[in-house]
Structures are given as C-alpha cells and as structure tokens.
Amino acid sequence: MLRRSLIAAALLFATPVFAAEKPAAKPEKPTRIILVGDSTMTDKSGYGKGFCAQFKPEVVCVNAARGGRSSKSYRVEGLWDKILEQLADKSFGKTYVLVAFGHNDGSSKPERHTNIETEFGPNMRGYVFDVKKAGATPVLVTPLTQRHFKNGKVQNDLLPWAQVTRLIARTTGTTLVDLYAEGQTKVQEMGIAESLTLAGQPVPQNVIDAVPTGTTVPAVFTDASQGQGSAQAFDYTHTGPKGSDYFGKMTVDLWVAADPKIKALLKN
C-alpha cells in the first residue's frame, strides 16, 4: 500500500513531458488565373475587369489580353513567350490560363489574319499544349458575341471561330467556356435597345434612331474625335463598365458550370 502511495505521489508531482509541437502548416499557395486574348477581354474595352472582380482577393487574376491581337500575332509579337515565363514561376498552387481569340483572326491585315481551317485551329491547339507542358491548366473561351442585329435577330458573325474553338476543346479534353453561345442567346433576348447599354462609348444618334427597324446600322459620328478607328469610337463589339460586369460574370458562371471546383475561388 505504501509503495502504491509513493508511486502515485511521484506521478502527481512529476514534471509533465509534452509531445513536441507539430511544425506550423505551410501557408497554402494562391491560385492564379491568366487571361490571354484580344481587346474584347481587356480591362479597358472588354470583360476582363468584370471577370476578375468575381474572385476572392487571394486569387491572383492577371489580365494579359491585348487589343488588336489574333491567335497568330499574340505569338509572333512575343506576348506568349512572356506568359510562358510567368508559368515558370511555381509560387502558385494552381494556374489557369483562359485563351480566347477569333475577333482579329478574320482581319484583312496580314499580320493578324489566320486561315480558319489551317491556322486558327492549330494555333489554339498550340496554346493548350504549351499550357499543359508548363504544368498549368488551359481553358478555351469562345469569342465574345458582336451585337449586330438584322430584322430583329442577332447575327452569327463569329460562329466559325466559335465552332473551331469548341472542336479543339473537345479533341484535347480541355475545359470549354462557351461565351459565344450564351452571349448570342442573352443578347437576342435583350434586343437592340438594351444591348446598346453594354457599349463602351456613347451611342450615336443615328444608331438610336435605327432601333425600331430591328437592324443595326453603321455609326455616323458628328464629332471628329469619335470617328471610326479612334479610341473613342462606338461599336457593337467592345464593352463599357456595364458590359464588362455583365459578360465578366457570364464568363465566370459558365466556367463554374463546366468546372464546379472554380466556385470555391469566388467571393461569397
């Protein structure tokens, strides 16, 4: 009995020995999203700003879209090489690269133009290959719809490029964000008058006057500073803040539908 008491007392007053504390968990690497495309994706005249605004602050959203670029000229000018340099930075947990071209691939300018059968498809496939090789995740996005109407129906001006983008996504097993299909549907539903509110510049009077006809018309500018080709020119392609928010959210919603994991990256 005495021996048991002594043992109990010894245990009671013994200095406890704690297990070594586990090292603190390393902070999780942030997710990065890179946008690659033309002016319809830029912050200035496209949906890029509205797109990036949907994500949590810790998600790094880099808009590398550039106005006037095609699937060819983006590479030729060395812009794609800069993206590959960024992809070599492994301080991010996961990187997604969203690629959207088509608006300038049909241009008559030789530095932009691509043959849709022999060049555009291979170019898009090349982007997918390069992104995967760099250890990142490619996402193909069909072109932003143009808001041209004829007899009350939105026109399918960019359908060929959308179709090729869909084909490349399907044959390479790449996530597709079909912005063109959804944009066509929604712009048709809103009609000409509402679609004009998405534009990046003030709507000329002759465009407003043509709304009741159901057919959009070329803009006539009364101010030389807003002439066709100037930075201030109205058109049926580019977007202002409202259009950026509208199509930016649409792009994110479509991406989440195609890849539900993306939802965890969004703001509540």
C-alpha positions as protocol buffer text, in pm:
chain_id: "A"
residue {
  index: 1
  type: MET
  ca { x: 0 y: 0 z: 0 }
}
residue {
  index: 2
  type: LEU
  ca { x: 280 y: 240 z: 96 }
}
residue {
  index: 3
  type: ARG
  ca { x: 459 y: 166 z: -228 }
}
residue {
  index: 4
  type: ARG
  ca { x: 149 y: 248 z: -432 }
}
residue {
  index: 5
  type: SER
  ca { x: 107 y: 578 z: -247 }
}
residue {
  index: 6
  type: LEU
  ca { x: 465 y: 676 z: -315 }
}
residue {
  index: 7
  type: ILE
  ca { x: 427 y: 598 z: -684 }
}
residue {
  index: 8
  type: ALA
  ca { x: 105 y: 799 z: -702 }
}
residue {
  index: 9
  type: ALA
  ca { x: 271 y: 1095 z: -532 }
}
residue {
  index: 10
  type: ALA
  ca { x: 567 y: 1077 z: -765 }
}
residue {
  index: 11
  type: LEU
  ca { x: 337 y: 1084 z: -1065 }
}
residue {
  index: 12
  type: LEU
  ca { x: 141 y: 1374 z: -921 }
}
residue {
  index: 13
  type: PHE
  ca { x: 444 y: 1599 z: -876 }
}
residue {
  index: 14
  type: ALA
  ca { x: 643 y: 1481 z: -1171 }
}
residue {
  index: 15
  type: THR
  ca { x: 723 y: 1739 z: -1436 }
}
residue {
  index: 16
  type: PRO
  ca { x: 498 y: 1659 z: -1728 }
}
residue {
  index: 17
  type: VAL
  ca { x: 664 y: 1581 z: -2056 }
}
residue {
  index: 18
  type: PHE
  ca { x: 478 y: 1725 z: -2353 }
}
residue {
  index: 19
  type: ALA
  ca { x: 499 y: 1589 z: -2700 }
}
residue {
  index: 20
  type: ALA
  ca { x: 696 y: 1810 z: -2934 }
}
residue {
  index: 21
  type: GLU
  ca { x: 472 y: 2063 z: -3102 }
}
residue {
  index: 22
  type: LYS
  ca { x: 397 y: 1995 z: -3467 }
}
residue {
  index: 23
  type: PRO
  ca { x: 550 y: 2248 z: -3704 }
}
residue {
  index: 24
  type: ALA
  ca { x: 302 y: 2506 z: -3831 }
}
residue {
  index: 25
  type: ALA
  ca { x: 144 y: 2412 z: -4159 }
}
residue {
  index: 26
  type: LYS
  ca { x: 287 y: 2594 z: -4456 }
}
residue {
  index: 27
  type: PRO
  ca { x: 51 y: 2858 z: -4595 }
}
residue {
  index: 28
  type: GLU
  ca { x: -143 y: 2738 z: -4895 }
}
residue {
  index: 29
  type: LYS
  ca { x: -13 y: 2867 z: -5226 }
}
residue {
  index: 30
  type: PRO
  ca { x: -254 y: 3103 z: -5401 }
}
residue {
  index: 31
  type: THR
  ca { x: -439 y: 3023 z: -5721 }
}
residue {
  index: 32
  type: ARG
  ca { x: -354 y: 3225 z: -6030 }
}
residue {
  index: 33
  type: ILE
  ca { x: -571 y: 3298 z: -6334 }
}
residue {
  index: 34
  type: ILE
  ca { x: -421 y: 3444 z: -6652 }
}
residue {
  index: 35
  type: LEU
  ca { x: -635 y: 3588 z: -6931 }
}
residue {
  index: 36
  type: VAL
  ca { x: -499 y: 3570 z: -7286 }
}
residue {
  index: 37
  type: GLY
  ca { x: -693 y: 3722 z: -7573 }
}
residue {
  index: 38
  type: ASP
  ca { x: -780 y: 4038 z: -7766 }
}
residue {
  index: 39
  type: SER
  ca { x: -945 y: 4373 z: -7686 }
}
residue {
  index: 40
  type: THR
  ca { x: -1279 y: 4210 z: -7602 }
}
residue {
  index: 41
  type: MET
  ca { x: -1107 y: 4056 z: -7299 }
}
residue {
  index: 42
  type: THR
  ca { x: -904 y: 4357 z: -7182 }
}
residue {
  index: 43
  type: ASP
  ca { x: -988 y: 4570 z: -6879 }
}
residue {
  index: 44
  type: LYS
  ca { x: -1023 y: 4881 z: -7095 }
}
residue {
  index: 45
  type: SER
  ca { x: -1270 y: 4765 z: -7358 }
}
residue {
  index: 46
  type: GLY
  ca { x: -1373 y: 4410 z: -7272 }
}
residue {
  index: 47
  type: TYR
  ca { x: -1497 y: 4181 z: -6997 }
}
residue {
  index: 48
  type: GLY
  ca { x: -1167 y: 4119 z: -6819 }
}
residue {
  index: 49
  type: LYS
  ca { x: -1221 y: 4362 z: -6533 }
}
residue {
  index: 50
  type: GLY
  ca { x: -1571 y: 4231 z: -6465 }
}
residue {
  index: 51
  type: PHE
  ca { x: -1435 y: 3876 z: -6478 }
}
residue {
  index: 52
  type: CYS
  ca { x: -1153 y: 3928 z: -6227 }
}
residue {
  index: 53
  type: ALA
  ca { x: -1384 y: 4117 z: -5991 }
}
residue {
  index: 54
  type: GLN
  ca { x: -1575 y: 3793 z: -5922 }
}
residue {
  index: 55
  type: PHE
  ca { x: -1285 y: 3624 z: -5740 }
}
residue {
  index: 56
  type: LYS
  ca { x: -1164 y: 3634 z: -5381 }
}
residue {
  index: 57
  type: PRO
  ca { x: -879 y: 3879 z: -5306 }
}
residue {
  index: 58
  type: GLU
  ca { x: -631 y: 3597 z: -5255 }
}
residue {
  index: 59
  type: VAL
  ca { x: -687 y: 3472 z: -5611 }
}
residue {
  index: 60
  type: VAL
  ca { x: -433 y: 3637 z: -5842 }
}
residue {
  index: 61
  type: CYS
  ca { x: -608 y: 3738 z: -6165 }
}
residue {
  index: 62
  type: VAL
  ca { x: -369 y: 3860 z: -6436 }
}
residue {
  index: 63
  type: ASN
  ca { x: -518 y: 4016 z: -6749 }
}
residue {
  index: 64
  type: ALA
  ca { x: -265 y: 3968 z: -7029 }
}
residue {
  index: 65
  type: ALA
  ca { x: -516 y: 4025 z: -7312 }
}
residue {
  index: 66
  type: ARG
  ca { x: -405 y: 4283 z: -7571 }
}
residue {
  index: 67
  type: GLY
  ca { x: -610 y: 4481 z: -7820 }
}
residue {
  index: 68
  type: GLY
  ca { x: -581 y: 4401 z: -8189 }
}
residue {
  index: 69
  type: ARG
  ca { x: -419 y: 4061 z: -8140 }
}
residue {
  index: 70
  type: SER
  ca { x: -508 y: 3736 z: -8311 }
}
residue {
  index: 71
  type: SER
  ca { x: -412 y: 3379 z: -8231 }
}
residue {
  index: 72
  type: LYS
  ca { x: -113 y: 3437 z: -8461 }
}
residue {
  index: 73
  type: SER
  ca { x: 6 y: 3788 z: -8373 }
}
residue {
  index: 74
  type: TYR
  ca { x: -9 y: 3725 z: -7998 }
}
residue {
  index: 75
  type: ARG
  ca { x: 265 y: 3467 z: -8052 }
}
residue {
  index: 76
  type: VAL
  ca { x: 459 y: 3648 z: -8324 }
}
residue {
  index: 77
  type: GLU
  ca { x: 493 y: 3961 z: -8111 }
}
residue {
  index: 78
  type: GLY
  ca { x: 643 y: 3763 z: -7824 }
}
residue {
  index: 79
  type: LEU
  ca { x: 349 y: 3812 z: -7590 }
}
residue {
  index: 80
  type: TRP
  ca { x: 302 y: 3439 z: -7548 }
}
residue {
  index: 81
  type: ASP
  ca { x: 667 y: 3395 z: -7455 }
}
residue {
  index: 82
  type: LYS
  ca { x: 606 y: 3632 z: -7163 }
}
residue {
  index: 83
  type: ILE
  ca { x: 316 y: 3414 z: -7049 }
}
residue {
  index: 84
  type: LEU
  ca { x: 538 y: 3107 z: -7058 }
}
residue {
  index: 85
  type: GLU
  ca { x: 792 y: 3293 z: -6845 }
}
residue {
  index: 86
  type: GLN
  ca { x: 519 y: 3362 z: -6590 }
}
residue {
  index: 87
  type: LEU
  ca { x: 418 y: 2996 z: -6591 }
}
residue {
  index: 88
  type: ALA
  ca { x: 772 y: 2906 z: -6488 }
}
residue {
  index: 89
  type: ASP
  ca { x: 701 y: 3076 z: -6154 }
}
residue {
  index: 90
  type: LYS
  ca { x: 596 y: 2788 z: -5928 }
}
residue {
  index: 91
  type: SER
  ca { x: 499 y: 3001 z: -5628 }
}
residue {
  index: 92
  type: PHE
  ca { x: 133 y: 2944 z: -5713 }
}
residue {
  index: 93
  type: GLY
  ca { x: -64 y: 2638 z: -5613 }
}
residue {
  index: 94
  type: LYS
  ca { x: -257 y: 2615 z: -5938 }
}
residue {
  index: 95
  type: THR
  ca { x: -261 y: 2829 z: -6250 }
}
residue {
  index: 96
  type: TYR
  ca { x: -541 y: 2850 z: -6505 }
}
residue {
  index: 97
  type: VAL
  ca { x: -485 y: 3012 z: -6844 }
}
residue {
  index: 98
  type: LEU
  ca { x: -801 y: 3123 z: -7027 }
}
residue {
  index: 99
  type: VAL
  ca { x: -743 y: 3170 z: -7401 }
}
residue {
  index: 100
  type: ALA
  ca { x: -991 y: 3350 z: -7629 }
}
residue {
  index: 101
  type: PHE
  ca { x: -926 y: 3456 z: -7988 }
}
residue {
  index: 102
  type: GLY
  ca { x: -1123 y: 3496 z: -8310 }
}
residue {
  index: 103
  type: HIS
  ca { x: -1216 y: 3863 z: -8345 }
}
residue {
  index: 104
  type: ASN
  ca { x: -893 y: 3957 z: -8524 }
}
residue {
  index: 105
  type: ASP
  ca { x: -819 y: 3624 z: -8691 }
}
residue {
  index: 106
  type: GLY
  ca { x: -1059 y: 3716 z: -8971 }
}
residue {
  index: 107
  type: SER
  ca { x: -892 y: 4054 z: -9024 }
}
residue {
  index: 108
  type: SER
  ca { x: -770 y: 4156 z: -9369 }
}
residue {
  index: 109
  type: LYS
  ca { x: -446 y: 4275 z: -9209 }
}
residue {
  index: 110
  type: PRO
  ca { x: -183 y: 4010 z: -9289 }
}
residue {
  index: 111
  type: GLU
  ca { x: -12 y: 4037 z: -8950 }
}
residue {
  index: 112
  type: ARG
  ca { x: -340 y: 3937 z: -8782 }
}
residue {
  index: 113
  type: HIS
  ca { x: -519 y: 3717 z: -9035 }
}
residue {
  index: 114
  type: THR
  ca { x: -526 y: 3340 z: -8997 }
}
residue {
  index: 115
  type: ASN
  ca { x: -680 y: 3077 z: -9220 }
}
residue {
  index: 116
  type: ILE
  ca { x: -956 y: 2930 z: -9008 }
}
residue {
  index: 117
  type: GLU
  ca { x: -902 y: 2578 z: -9146 }
}
residue {
  index: 118
  type: THR
  ca { x: -523 y: 2554 z: -9148 }
}
residue {
  index: 119
  type: GLU
  ca { x: -402 y: 2809 z: -8893 }
}
residue {
  index: 120
  type: PHE
  ca { x: -658 y: 2912 z: -8631 }
}
residue {
  index: 121
  type: GLY
  ca { x: -726 y: 2559 z: -8506 }
}
residue {
  index: 122
  type: PRO
  ca { x: -358 y: 2460 z: -8484 }
}
residue {
  index: 123
  type: ASN
  ca { x: -281 y: 2790 z: -8309 }
}
residue {
  index: 124
  type: MET
  ca { x: -543 y: 2725 z: -8042 }
}
residue {
  index: 125
  type: ARG
  ca { x: -425 y: 2368 z: -8004 }
}
residue {
  index: 126
  type: GLY
  ca { x: -72 y: 2501 z: -7959 }
}
residue {
  index: 127
  type: TYR
  ca { x: -181 y: 2722 z: -7671 }
}
residue {
  index: 128
  type: VAL
  ca { x: -340 y: 2423 z: -7500 }
}
residue {
  index: 129
  type: PHE
  ca { x: -27 y: 2213 z: -7549 }
}
residue {
  index: 130
  type: ASP
  ca { x: 207 y: 2482 z: -7416 }
}
residue {
  index: 131
  type: VAL
  ca { x: -2 y: 2548 z: -7106 }
}
residue {
  index: 132
  type: LYS
  ca { x: -22 y: 2179 z: -7019 }
}
residue {
  index: 133
  type: LYS
  ca { x: 350 y: 2134 z: -7078 }
}
residue {
  index: 134
  type: ALA
  ca { x: 416 y: 2419 z: -6834 }
}
residue {
  index: 135
  type: GLY
  ca { x: 213 y: 2239 z: -6567 }
}
residue {
  index: 136
  type: ALA
  ca { x: -83 y: 2478 z: -6577 }
}
residue {
  index: 137
  type: THR
  ca { x: -446 y: 2422 z: -6675 }
}
residue {
  index: 138
  type: PRO
  ca { x: -576 y: 2559 z: -7007 }
}
residue {
  index: 139
  type: VAL
  ca { x: -934 y: 2679 z: -7054 }
}
residue {
  index: 140
  type: LEU
  ca { x: -1063 y: 2771 z: -7400 }
}
residue {
  index: 141
  type: VAL
  ca { x: -1316 y: 3052 z: -7433 }
}
residue {
  index: 142
  type: THR
  ca { x: -1523 y: 3113 z: -7746 }
}
residue {
  index: 143
  type: PRO
  ca { x: -1531 y: 3474 z: -7874 }
}
residue {
  index: 144
  type: LEU
  ca { x: -1748 y: 3745 z: -7722 }
}
residue {
  index: 145
  type: THR
  ca { x: -2054 y: 3792 z: -7942 }
}
residue {
  index: 146
  type: GLN
  ca { x: -2087 y: 4106 z: -8152 }
}
residue {
  index: 147
  type: ARG
  ca { x: -2416 y: 4287 z: -8101 }
}
residue {
  index: 148
  type: HIS
  ca { x: -2519 y: 4323 z: -8465 }
}
residue {
  index: 149
  type: PHE
  ca { x: -2888 y: 4272 z: -8548 }
}
residue {
  index: 150
  type: LYS
  ca { x: -3072 y: 4219 z: -8875 }
}
residue {
  index: 151
  type: ASN
  ca { x: -3452 y: 4217 z: -8880 }
}
residue {
  index: 152
  type: GLY
  ca { x: -3458 y: 4169 z: -8505 }
}
residue {
  index: 153
  type: LYS
  ca { x: -3212 y: 3878 z: -8496 }
}
residue {
  index: 154
  type: VAL
  ca { x: -2860 y: 3892 z: -8360 }
}
residue {
  index: 155
  type: GLN
  ca { x: -2609 y: 3795 z: -8628 }
}
residue {
  index: 156
  type: ASN
  ca { x: -2375 y: 3494 z: -8610 }
}
residue {
  index: 157
  type: ASP
  ca { x: -2066 y: 3684 z: -8725 }
}
residue {
  index: 158
  type: LEU
  ca { x: -1813 y: 3485 z: -8523 }
}
residue {
  index: 159
  type: LEU
  ca { x: -1971 y: 3140 z: -8537 }
}
residue {
  index: 160
  type: PRO
  ca { x: -1689 y: 2979 z: -8743 }
}
residue {
  index: 161
  type: TRP
  ca { x: -1424 y: 3072 z: -8483 }
}
residue {
  index: 162
  type: ALA
  ca { x: -1650 y: 2959 z: -8201 }
}
residue {
  index: 163
  type: GLN
  ca { x: -1701 y: 2623 z: -8372 }
}
residue {
  index: 164
  type: VAL
  ca { x: -1328 y: 2565 z: -8416 }
}
residue {
  index: 165
  type: THR
  ca { x: -1263 y: 2659 z: -8053 }
}
residue {
  index: 166
  type: ARG
  ca { x: -1526 y: 2407 z: -7942 }
}
residue {
  index: 167
  type: LEU
  ca { x: -1366 y: 2140 z: -8160 }
}
residue {
  index: 168
  type: ILE
  ca { x: -1019 y: 2199 z: -8017 }
}
residue {
  index: 169
  type: ALA
  ca { x: -1155 y: 2189 z: -7662 }
}
residue {
  index: 170
  type: ARG
  ca { x: -1334 y: 1862 z: -7731 }
}
residue {
  index: 171
  type: THR
  ca { x: -1043 y: 1688 z: -7905 }
}
residue {
  index: 172
  type: THR
  ca { x: -786 y: 1795 z: -7644 }
}
residue {
  index: 173
  type: GLY
  ca { x: -1001 y: 1731 z: -7338 }
}
residue {
  index: 174
  type: THR
  ca { x: -983 y: 2099 z: -7242 }
}
residue {
  index: 175
  type: THR
  ca { x: -1247 y: 2281 z: -7038 }
}
residue {
  index: 176
  type: LEU
  ca { x: -1463 y: 2498 z: -7265 }
}
residue {
  index: 177
  type: VAL
  ca { x: -1631 y: 2823 z: -7168 }
}
residue {
  index: 178
  type: ASP
  ca { x: -1881 y: 2880 z: -7449 }
}
residue {
  index: 179
  type: LEU
  ca { x: -1920 y: 3254 z: -7407 }
}
residue {
  index: 180
  type: TYR
  ca { x: -2028 y: 3294 z: -7768 }
}
residue {
  index: 181
  type: ALA
  ca { x: -2330 y: 3064 z: -7745 }
}
residue {
  index: 182
  type: GLU
  ca { x: -2451 y: 3214 z: -7418 }
}
residue {
  index: 183
  type: GLY
  ca { x: -2383 y: 3568 z: -7535 }
}
residue {
  index: 184
  type: GLN
  ca { x: -2580 y: 3512 z: -7855 }
}
residue {
  index: 185
  type: THR
  ca { x: -2877 y: 3385 z: -7656 }
}
residue {
  index: 186
  type: LYS
  ca { x: -2874 y: 3665 z: -7399 }
}
residue {
  index: 187
  type: VAL
  ca { x: -2817 y: 3947 z: -7647 }
}
residue {
  index: 188
  type: GLN
  ca { x: -3105 y: 3815 z: -7858 }
}
residue {
  index: 189
  type: GLU
  ca { x: -3328 y: 3813 z: -7551 }
}
residue {
  index: 190
  type: MET
  ca { x: -3242 y: 4172 z: -7455 }
}
residue {
  index: 191
  type: GLY
  ca { x: -3283 y: 4314 z: -7806 }
}
residue {
  index: 192
  type: ILE
  ca { x: -3108 y: 4607 z: -7973 }
}
residue {
  index: 193
  type: ALA
  ca { x: -3205 y: 4885 z: -7733 }
}
residue {
  index: 194
  type: GLU
  ca { x: -3083 y: 4708 z: -7420 }
}
residue {
  index: 195
  type: SER
  ca { x: -2772 y: 4572 z: -7592 }
}
residue {
  index: 196
  type: LEU
  ca { x: -2662 y: 4929 z: -7670 }
}
residue {
  index: 197
  type: THR
  ca { x: -2626 y: 4996 z: -7297 }
}
residue {
  index: 198
  type: LEU
  ca { x: -2336 y: 4747 z: -7289 }
}
residue {
  index: 199
  type: ALA
  ca { x: -2125 y: 4955 z: -7530 }
}
residue {
  index: 200
  type: GLY
  ca { x: -1804 y: 5123 z: -7428 }
}
residue {
  index: 201
  type: GLN
  ca { x: -1877 y: 5465 z: -7576 }
}
residue {
  index: 202
  type: PRO
  ca { x: -2177 y: 5699 z: -7615 }
}
residue {
  index: 203
  type: VAL
  ca { x: -2425 y: 5572 z: -7873 }
}
residue {
  index: 204
  type: PRO
  ca { x: -2452 y: 5796 z: -8184 }
}
residue {
  index: 205
  type: GLN
  ca { x: -2797 y: 5936 z: -8261 }
}
residue {
  index: 206
  type: ASN
  ca { x: -2832 y: 5755 z: -8593 }
}
residue {
  index: 207
  type: VAL
  ca { x: -2781 y: 5422 z: -8414 }
}
residue {
  index: 208
  type: ILE
  ca { x: -3055 y: 5509 z: -8165 }
}
residue {
  index: 209
  type: ASP
  ca { x: -3286 y: 5618 z: -8447 }
}
residue {
  index: 210
  type: ALA
  ca { x: -3244 y: 5279 z: -8618 }
}
residue {
  index: 211
  type: VAL
  ca { x: -3352 y: 5074 z: -8315 }
}
residue {
  index: 212
  type: PRO
  ca { x: -3722 y: 5050 z: -8419 }
}
residue {
  index: 213
  type: THR
  ca { x: -3619 y: 4894 z: -8753 }
}
residue {
  index: 214
  type: GLY
  ca { x: -3470 y: 4589 z: -8580 }
}
residue {
  index: 215
  type: THR
  ca { x: -3149 y: 4628 z: -8778 }
}
residue {
  index: 216
  type: THR
  ca { x: -2827 y: 4785 z: -8651 }
}
residue {
  index: 217
  type: VAL
  ca { x: -2656 y: 5041 z: -8874 }
}
residue {
  index: 218
  type: PRO
  ca { x: -2300 y: 5173 z: -8905 }
}
residue {
  index: 219
  type: ALA
  ca { x: -2242 y: 5458 z: -8664 }
}
residue {
  index: 220
  type: VAL
  ca { x: -2228 y: 5812 z: -8801 }
}
residue {
  index: 221
  type: PHE
  ca { x: -2009 y: 6038 z: -8589 }
}
residue {
  index: 222
  type: THR
  ca { x: -2076 y: 6410 z: -8562 }
}
residue {
  index: 223
  type: ASP
  ca { x: -1761 y: 6467 z: -8355 }
}
residue {
  index: 224
  type: ALA
  ca { x: -1432 y: 6407 z: -8536 }
}
residue {
  index: 225
  type: SER
  ca { x: -1273 y: 6288 z: -8211 }
}
residue {
  index: 226
  type: GLN
  ca { x: -1516 y: 5996 z: -8210 }
}
residue {
  index: 227
  type: GLY
  ca { x: -1453 y: 5894 z: -8568 }
}
residue {
  index: 228
  type: GLN
  ca { x: -1423 y: 5533 z: -8671 }
}
residue {
  index: 229
  type: GLY
  ca { x: -1090 y: 5391 z: -8559 }
}
residue {
  index: 230
  type: SER
  ca { x: -1037 y: 5641 z: -8279 }
}
residue {
  index: 231
  type: ALA
  ca { x: -1009 y: 5531 z: -7917 }
}
residue {
  index: 232
  type: GLN
  ca { x: -1346 y: 5695 z: -7851 }
}
residue {
  index: 233
  type: ALA
  ca { x: -1540 y: 5526 z: -8132 }
}
residue {
  index: 234
  type: PHE
  ca { x: -1867 y: 5348 z: -8055 }
}
residue {
  index: 235
  type: ASP
  ca { x: -1904 y: 4997 z: -8194 }
}
residue {
  index: 236
  type: TYR
  ca { x: -2114 y: 4684 z: -8144 }
}
residue {
  index: 237
  type: THR
  ca { x: -1824 y: 4475 z: -8016 }
}
residue {
  index: 238
  type: HIS
  ca { x: -1646 y: 4637 z: -7722 }
}
residue {
  index: 239
  type: THR
  ca { x: -1790 y: 4700 z: -7379 }
}
residue {
  index: 240
  type: GLY
  ca { x: -1805 y: 4967 z: -7112 }
}
residue {
  index: 241
  type: PRO
  ca { x: -1830 y: 4907 z: -6735 }
}
residue {
  index: 242
  type: LYS
  ca { x: -2183 y: 4764 z: -6756 }
}
residue {
  index: 243
  type: GLY
  ca { x: -2089 y: 4531 z: -7040 }
}
residue {
  index: 244
  type: SER
  ca { x: -1771 y: 4426 z: -6862 }
}
residue {
  index: 245
  type: ASP
  ca { x: -1962 y: 4334 z: -6548 }
}
residue {
  index: 246
  type: TYR
  ca { x: -2233 y: 4157 z: -6747 }
}
residue {
  index: 247
  type: PHE
  ca { x: -2010 y: 3945 z: -6970 }
}
residue {
  index: 248
  type: GLY
  ca { x: -1745 y: 3902 z: -6699 }
}
residue {
  index: 249
  type: LYS
  ca { x: -1998 y: 3741 z: -6467 }
}
residue {
  index: 250
  type: MET
  ca { x: -2137 y: 3538 z: -6755 }
}
residue {
  index: 251
  type: THR
  ca { x: -1790 y: 3400 z: -6829 }
}
residue {
  index: 252
  type: VAL
  ca { x: -1733 y: 3305 z: -6465 }
}
residue {
  index: 253
  type: ASP
  ca { x: -2077 y: 3143 z: -6435 }
}
residue {
  index: 254
  type: LEU
  ca { x: -2012 y: 2935 z: -6747 }
}
residue {
  index: 255
  type: TRP
  ca { x: -1671 y: 2832 z: -6615 }
}
residue {
  index: 256
  type: VAL
  ca { x: -1820 y: 2721 z: -6284 }
}
residue {
  index: 257
  type: ALA
  ca { x: -2083 y: 2520 z: -6474 }
}
residue {
  index: 258
  type: ALA
  ca { x: -1805 y: 2347 z: -6671 }
}
residue {
  index: 259
  type: ASP
  ca { x: -1574 y: 2304 z: -6369 }
}
residue {
  index: 260
  type: PRO
  ca { x: -1757 y: 2322 z: -6032 }
}
residue {
  index: 261
  type: LYS
  ca { x: -1426 y: 2343 z: -5840 }
}
residue {
  index: 262
  type: ILE
  ca { x: -1394 y: 2704 z: -5952 }
}
residue {
  index: 263
  type: LYS
  ca { x: -1684 y: 2805 z: -5728 }
}
residue {
  index: 264
  type: ALA
  ca { x: -1457 y: 2784 z: -5423 }
}
residue {
  index: 265
  type: LEU
  ca { x: -1247 y: 3068 z: -5566 }
}
residue {
  index: 266
  type: LEU
  ca { x: -1536 y: 3314 z: -5590 }
}
residue {
  index: 267
  type: LYS
  ca { x: -1637 y: 3586 z: -5349 }
}
residue {
  index: 268
  type: ASN
  ca { x: -1931 y: 3492 z: -5127 }
}
